[in-house]
XYZ file of C-alpha atoms in Angstrom:
365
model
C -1.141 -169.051 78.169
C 0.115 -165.455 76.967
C 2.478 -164.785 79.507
C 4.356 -161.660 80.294
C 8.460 -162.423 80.109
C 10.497 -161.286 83.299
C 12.458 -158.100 80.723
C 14.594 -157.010 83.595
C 16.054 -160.080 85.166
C 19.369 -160.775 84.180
C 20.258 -156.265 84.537
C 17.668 -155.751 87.224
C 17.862 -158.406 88.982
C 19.254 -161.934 88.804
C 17.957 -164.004 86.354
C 19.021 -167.605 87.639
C 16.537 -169.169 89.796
C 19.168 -170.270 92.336
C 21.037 -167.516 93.021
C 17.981 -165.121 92.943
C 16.615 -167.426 95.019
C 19.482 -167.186 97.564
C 19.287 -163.413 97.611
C 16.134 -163.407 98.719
C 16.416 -165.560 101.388
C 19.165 -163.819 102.432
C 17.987 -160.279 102.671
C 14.595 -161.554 104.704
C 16.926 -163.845 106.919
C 18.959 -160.704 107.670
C 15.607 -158.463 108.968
C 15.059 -159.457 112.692
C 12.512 -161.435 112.910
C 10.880 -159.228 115.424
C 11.039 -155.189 115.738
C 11.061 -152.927 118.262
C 7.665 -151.419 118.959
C 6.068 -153.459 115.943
C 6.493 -157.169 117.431
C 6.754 -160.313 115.283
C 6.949 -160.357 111.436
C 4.778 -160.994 109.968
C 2.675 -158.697 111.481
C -1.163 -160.427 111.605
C -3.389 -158.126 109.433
C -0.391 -156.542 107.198
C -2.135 -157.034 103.881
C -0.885 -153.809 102.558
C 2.780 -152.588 101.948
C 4.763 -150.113 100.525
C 8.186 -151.106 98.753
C 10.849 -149.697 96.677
C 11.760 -151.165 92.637
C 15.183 -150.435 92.238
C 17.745 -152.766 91.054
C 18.119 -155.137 94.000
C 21.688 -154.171 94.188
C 20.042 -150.772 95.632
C 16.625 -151.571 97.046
C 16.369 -155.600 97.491
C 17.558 -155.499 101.372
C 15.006 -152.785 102.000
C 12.065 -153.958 100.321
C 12.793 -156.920 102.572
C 11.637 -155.425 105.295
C 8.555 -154.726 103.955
C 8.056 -158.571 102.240
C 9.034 -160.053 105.650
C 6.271 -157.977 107.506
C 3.780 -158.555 104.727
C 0.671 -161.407 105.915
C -0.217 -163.292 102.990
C -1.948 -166.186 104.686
C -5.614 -165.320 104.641
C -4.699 -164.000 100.470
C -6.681 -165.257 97.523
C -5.733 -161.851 95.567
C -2.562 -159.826 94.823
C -2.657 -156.309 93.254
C 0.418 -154.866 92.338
C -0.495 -151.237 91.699
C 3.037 -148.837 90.555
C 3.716 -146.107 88.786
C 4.340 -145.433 84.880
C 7.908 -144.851 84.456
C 8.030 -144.428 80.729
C 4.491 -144.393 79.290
C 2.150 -140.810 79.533
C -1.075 -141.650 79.885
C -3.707 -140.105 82.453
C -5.886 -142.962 83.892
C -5.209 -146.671 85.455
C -4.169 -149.638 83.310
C -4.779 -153.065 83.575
C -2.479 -155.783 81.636
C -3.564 -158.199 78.524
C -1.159 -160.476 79.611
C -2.697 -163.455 81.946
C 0.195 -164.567 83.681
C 3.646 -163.191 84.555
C 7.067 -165.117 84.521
C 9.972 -164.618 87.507
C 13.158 -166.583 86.998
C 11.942 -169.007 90.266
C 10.097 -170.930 88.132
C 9.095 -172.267 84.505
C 5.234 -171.819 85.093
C 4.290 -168.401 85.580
C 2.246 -166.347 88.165
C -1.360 -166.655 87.240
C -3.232 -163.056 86.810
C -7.229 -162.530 88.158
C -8.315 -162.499 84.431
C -12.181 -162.753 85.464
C -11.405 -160.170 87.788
C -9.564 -157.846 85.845
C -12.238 -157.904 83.303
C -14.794 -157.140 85.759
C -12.468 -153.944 86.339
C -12.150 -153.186 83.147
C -15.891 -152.652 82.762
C -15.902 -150.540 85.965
C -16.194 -146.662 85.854
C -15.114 -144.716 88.763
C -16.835 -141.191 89.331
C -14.854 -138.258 89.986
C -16.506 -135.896 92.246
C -17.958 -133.385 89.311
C -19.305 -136.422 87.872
C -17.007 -137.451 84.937
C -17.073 -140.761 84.686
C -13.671 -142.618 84.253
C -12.488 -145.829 83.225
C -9.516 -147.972 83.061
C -7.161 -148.388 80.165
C -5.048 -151.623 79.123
C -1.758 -151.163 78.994
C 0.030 -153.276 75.762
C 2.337 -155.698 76.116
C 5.276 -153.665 75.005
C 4.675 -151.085 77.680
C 4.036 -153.764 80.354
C 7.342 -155.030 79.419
C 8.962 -152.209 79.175
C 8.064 -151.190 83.067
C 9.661 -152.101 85.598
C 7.642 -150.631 88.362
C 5.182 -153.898 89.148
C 7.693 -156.674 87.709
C 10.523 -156.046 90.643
C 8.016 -156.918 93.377
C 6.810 -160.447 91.454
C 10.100 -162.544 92.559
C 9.504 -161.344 96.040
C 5.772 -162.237 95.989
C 6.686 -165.259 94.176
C 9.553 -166.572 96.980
C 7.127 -165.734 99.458
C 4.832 -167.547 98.220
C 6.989 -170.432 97.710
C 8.211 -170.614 101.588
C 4.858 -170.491 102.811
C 2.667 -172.976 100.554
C 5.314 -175.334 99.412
C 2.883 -178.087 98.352
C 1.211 -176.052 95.990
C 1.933 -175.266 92.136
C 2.234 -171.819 90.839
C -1.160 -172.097 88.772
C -2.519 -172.001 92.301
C -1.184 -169.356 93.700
C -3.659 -166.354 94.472
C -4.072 -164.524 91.269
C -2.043 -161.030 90.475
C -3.984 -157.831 89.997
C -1.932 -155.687 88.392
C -2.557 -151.813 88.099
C -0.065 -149.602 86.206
C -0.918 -145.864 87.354
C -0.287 -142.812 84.771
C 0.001 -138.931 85.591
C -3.324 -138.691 87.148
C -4.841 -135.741 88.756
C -6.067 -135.917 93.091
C -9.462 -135.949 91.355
C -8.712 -139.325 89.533
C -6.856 -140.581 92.175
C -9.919 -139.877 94.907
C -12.274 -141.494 91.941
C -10.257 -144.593 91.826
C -9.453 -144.865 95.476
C -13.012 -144.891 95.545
C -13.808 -147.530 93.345
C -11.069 -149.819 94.549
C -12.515 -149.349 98.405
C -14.506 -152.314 98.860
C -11.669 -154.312 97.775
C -9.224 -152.487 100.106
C -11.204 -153.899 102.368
C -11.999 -157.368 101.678
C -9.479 -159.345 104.040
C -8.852 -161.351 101.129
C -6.895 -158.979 99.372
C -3.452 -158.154 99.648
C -1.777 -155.350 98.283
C 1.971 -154.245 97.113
C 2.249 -150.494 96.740
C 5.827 -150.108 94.009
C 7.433 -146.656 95.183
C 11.073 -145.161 94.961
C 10.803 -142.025 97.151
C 13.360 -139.022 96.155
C 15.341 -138.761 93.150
C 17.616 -135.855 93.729
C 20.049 -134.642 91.414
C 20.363 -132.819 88.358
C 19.899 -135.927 85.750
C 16.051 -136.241 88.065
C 15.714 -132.411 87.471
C 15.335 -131.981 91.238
C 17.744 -130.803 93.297
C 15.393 -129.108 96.107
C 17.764 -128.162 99.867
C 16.040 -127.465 102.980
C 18.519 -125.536 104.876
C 16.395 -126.012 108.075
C 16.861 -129.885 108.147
C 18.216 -131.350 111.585
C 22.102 -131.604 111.094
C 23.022 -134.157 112.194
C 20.069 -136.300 110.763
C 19.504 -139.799 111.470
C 22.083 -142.297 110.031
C 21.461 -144.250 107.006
C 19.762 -146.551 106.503
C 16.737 -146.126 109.828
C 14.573 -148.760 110.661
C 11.737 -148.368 113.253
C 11.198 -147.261 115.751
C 13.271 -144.283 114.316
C 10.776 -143.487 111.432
C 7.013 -142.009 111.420
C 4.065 -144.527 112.812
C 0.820 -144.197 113.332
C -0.060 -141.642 116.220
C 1.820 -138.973 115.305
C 0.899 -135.322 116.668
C -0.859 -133.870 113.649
C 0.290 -130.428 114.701
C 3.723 -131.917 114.794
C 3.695 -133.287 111.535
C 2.033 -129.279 110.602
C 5.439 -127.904 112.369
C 7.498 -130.489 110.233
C 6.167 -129.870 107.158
C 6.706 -126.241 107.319
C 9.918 -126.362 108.286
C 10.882 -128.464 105.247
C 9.094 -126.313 102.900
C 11.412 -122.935 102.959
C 13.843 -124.363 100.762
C 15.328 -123.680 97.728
C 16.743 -125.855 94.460
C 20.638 -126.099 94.307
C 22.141 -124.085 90.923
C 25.002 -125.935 89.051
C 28.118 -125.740 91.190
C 26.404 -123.810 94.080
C 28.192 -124.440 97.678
C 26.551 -125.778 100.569
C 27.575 -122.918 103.608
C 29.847 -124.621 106.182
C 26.896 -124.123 108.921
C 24.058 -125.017 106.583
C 23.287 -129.168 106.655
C 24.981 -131.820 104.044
C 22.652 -131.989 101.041
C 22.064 -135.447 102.173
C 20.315 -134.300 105.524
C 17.994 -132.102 103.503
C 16.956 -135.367 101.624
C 16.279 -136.811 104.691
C 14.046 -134.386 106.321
C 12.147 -134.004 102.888
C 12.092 -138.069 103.066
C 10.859 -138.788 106.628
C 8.373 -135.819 107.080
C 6.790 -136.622 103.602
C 6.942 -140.364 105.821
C 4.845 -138.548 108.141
C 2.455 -137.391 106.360
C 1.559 -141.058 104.494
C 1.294 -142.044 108.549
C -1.133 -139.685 109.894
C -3.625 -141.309 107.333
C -4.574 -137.816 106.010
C -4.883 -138.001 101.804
C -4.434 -134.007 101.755
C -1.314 -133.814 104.112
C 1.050 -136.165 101.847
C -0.658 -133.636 98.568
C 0.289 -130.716 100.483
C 4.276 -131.833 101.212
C 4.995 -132.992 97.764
C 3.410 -129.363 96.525
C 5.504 -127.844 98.680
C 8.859 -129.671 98.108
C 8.232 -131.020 95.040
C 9.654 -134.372 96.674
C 10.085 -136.863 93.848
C 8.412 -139.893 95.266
C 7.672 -141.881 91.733
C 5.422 -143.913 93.476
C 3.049 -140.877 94.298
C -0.286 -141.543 92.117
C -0.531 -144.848 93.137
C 0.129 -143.880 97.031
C -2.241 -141.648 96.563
C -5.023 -143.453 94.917
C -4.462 -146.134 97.707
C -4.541 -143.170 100.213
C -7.853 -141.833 99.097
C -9.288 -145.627 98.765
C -8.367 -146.231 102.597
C -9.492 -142.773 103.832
C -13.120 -143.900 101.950
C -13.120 -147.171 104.407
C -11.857 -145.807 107.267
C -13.263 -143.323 108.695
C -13.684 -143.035 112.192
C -11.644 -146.566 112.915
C -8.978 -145.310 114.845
C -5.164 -146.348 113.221
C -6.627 -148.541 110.302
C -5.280 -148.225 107.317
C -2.457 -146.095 108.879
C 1.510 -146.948 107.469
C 4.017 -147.881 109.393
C 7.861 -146.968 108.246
C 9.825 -149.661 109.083
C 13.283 -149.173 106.915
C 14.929 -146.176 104.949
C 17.927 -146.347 102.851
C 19.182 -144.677 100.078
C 21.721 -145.118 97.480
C 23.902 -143.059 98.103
C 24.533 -139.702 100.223
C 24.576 -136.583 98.147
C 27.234 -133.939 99.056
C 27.899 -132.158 96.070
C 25.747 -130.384 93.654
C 26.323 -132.771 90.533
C 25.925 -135.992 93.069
C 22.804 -137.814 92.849
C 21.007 -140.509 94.931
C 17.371 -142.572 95.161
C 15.728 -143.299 98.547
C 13.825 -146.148 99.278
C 11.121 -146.978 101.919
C 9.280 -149.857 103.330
C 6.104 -149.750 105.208
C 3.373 -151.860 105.925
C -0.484 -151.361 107.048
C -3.141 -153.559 108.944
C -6.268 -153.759 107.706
């Protein structure tokens, strides 16, 4: 079996089985088992999340959150779809590997070979007609990203707690898409394409996204002087964050206010009545939140054009996005994300700090 090693455990992440193990227990024992205005996790339906791929020192309680809501139990299909951290190219990718190791076990996750070959014969259509097709990503730059491998020991514990009988050969089958610098036009194509599988009930998927870098060494350092001061107090879970249902003309009123800022110069002083830096990261953070809830591909386009807001994870929210708004329709809150935890890695006060935020969020479908 040509199997894909785990590169990052043992930096990224632990890479003995019992104490990785342990921490992940841990960090979904510690989410309440039942939130506020969501009601029990998991949440029936919740095939579809969004979670962060930091270290787990950083982002393994909050992706919790996210894991913990997820419903695998009707599953016979994973797809892990992230960004490209470290690799330009301008399409999808699918893996050659055909199985995936985690330190939780010696036999590895099993990948939808059949499946991903039917893929790879796929073209999606853009909407001027050019016809586009998946690329395969080779086995040094699957290894060398980190953006899909930091979900599979969370999939993989999951999957352990709730079919303990059965081997890891039998596990549903990973999908794995690696997404490059794409354009909305490829991202609407392949939303397209993947929109019957959105919506087969049988398929669950794990959406890999940071949200904003900000600092100098991320080239970003974008302040909204407008942001609420005081903001919300790190880290939020829900009900405090954006859910489905939000005024639109709210979210309008939101946006704009976030979008008159300015980026920070070298050594340039936050005014005594103007917000922390950290605040500003906030707002940015939960009203780009807002858009991704209101369902609306061309609102979350429009807030990262405006504040540049470094969400890594954008393409393949976006592809995702456009996929859902092709099923959807008319259906009410389908498809619609629901923020359930924000945190961040630090809060930024000074000009030459830096931080990463991270978000989980969840859909029914």
């Amino acid at each position: 079996m040509d199997a894909r090693e785990d590169s990052h455990a043992g930096s990224w992440y632990s890479d003995d089985k019992s104490t990785l193990s342990y921490q992940l227990d841990h960090w979904l024992q510690e989410v309440p088992d039942e939130i506020e205005g969501i009601g029990q996790l998991p949440v029936p339906g919740a095939r579809m999340i969004i979670a962060p791929h930091a270290g787990y020192a950083y982002s393994g309680r909050c992706a919790a959150f996210a894991y913990k809501a997820l419903d695998l139990s009707q599953a016979k299909r994973i797809f892990v779809v992230g960004p490209s951290h470290h690799h330009y190219f301008t399409t999808l990718a699918l893996p050659e590997f055909t199985s995936y190791h985690t330190p939780l076990s010696d036999d590895p996750l099993p990948l939808d070979t059949e499946f991903i070959a039917k893929l790879r014969s796929t073209k999606a259509v853009s909407r001027n007609g050019l016809e586009l097709q998946f690329t395969t990503m080779s086995r040094s730059v699957d290894e060398a990203e980190h953006s899909i491998e930091l979900h599979l020991p969370y999939i993989h514990r999951l999957l352990q707690r709730q079919r303990p009988n059965q081997p890891t050969s039998q596990y549903p089958p990973l999908v794995p898409i690696l997404v490059g610098a794409v354009t909305e036009s490829t991202e609407k194509a392949f939303g397209t394409l993947l929109a019957p599988y959105i919506d087969d009930p049988e398929n669950a998927f794990v959406i890999s996204s940071d949200f904003c870098h900000w600092g100098q060494r991320f080239r970003y350092t974008y302040y909204s002087p407008q942001a609420p001061n005081p903001g919300p107090s790190i880290p939020v879970s829900a009900p405090g964050l954006p859910q489905p249902g939000i005024d639109g003309d709210s979210v309008t009123d939101q946006m704009e206010m976030v979008s008159t800022g300015r980026s920070l110069k070298s050594r340039e002083r936050i005014r005594s009545r103007e917000p922390p830096i950290h605040e500003s990261i906030s707002a940015v953070d939960i009203v780009t939140m807002a858009a991704i809830a209101t369902g609306e591909y061309a609102r979350f386009s429009t807030i990262l054009k405006n504040t540049g807001n470094t969400v890594c994870g954008r393409h393949p929210i976006g592809v995702i996005m456009a996929g859902i708004e092709d099923i959807r329709k008319n259906e009410g809150e389908k498809g619609r994300f629901r923020f359930i935890r924000y945190d961040r890695s630090s809060n930024v006060i000074e000009v030459d700090d830096s931080s990463v935020s991270y978000v989980s969020a969840f859909t029914v479908l």
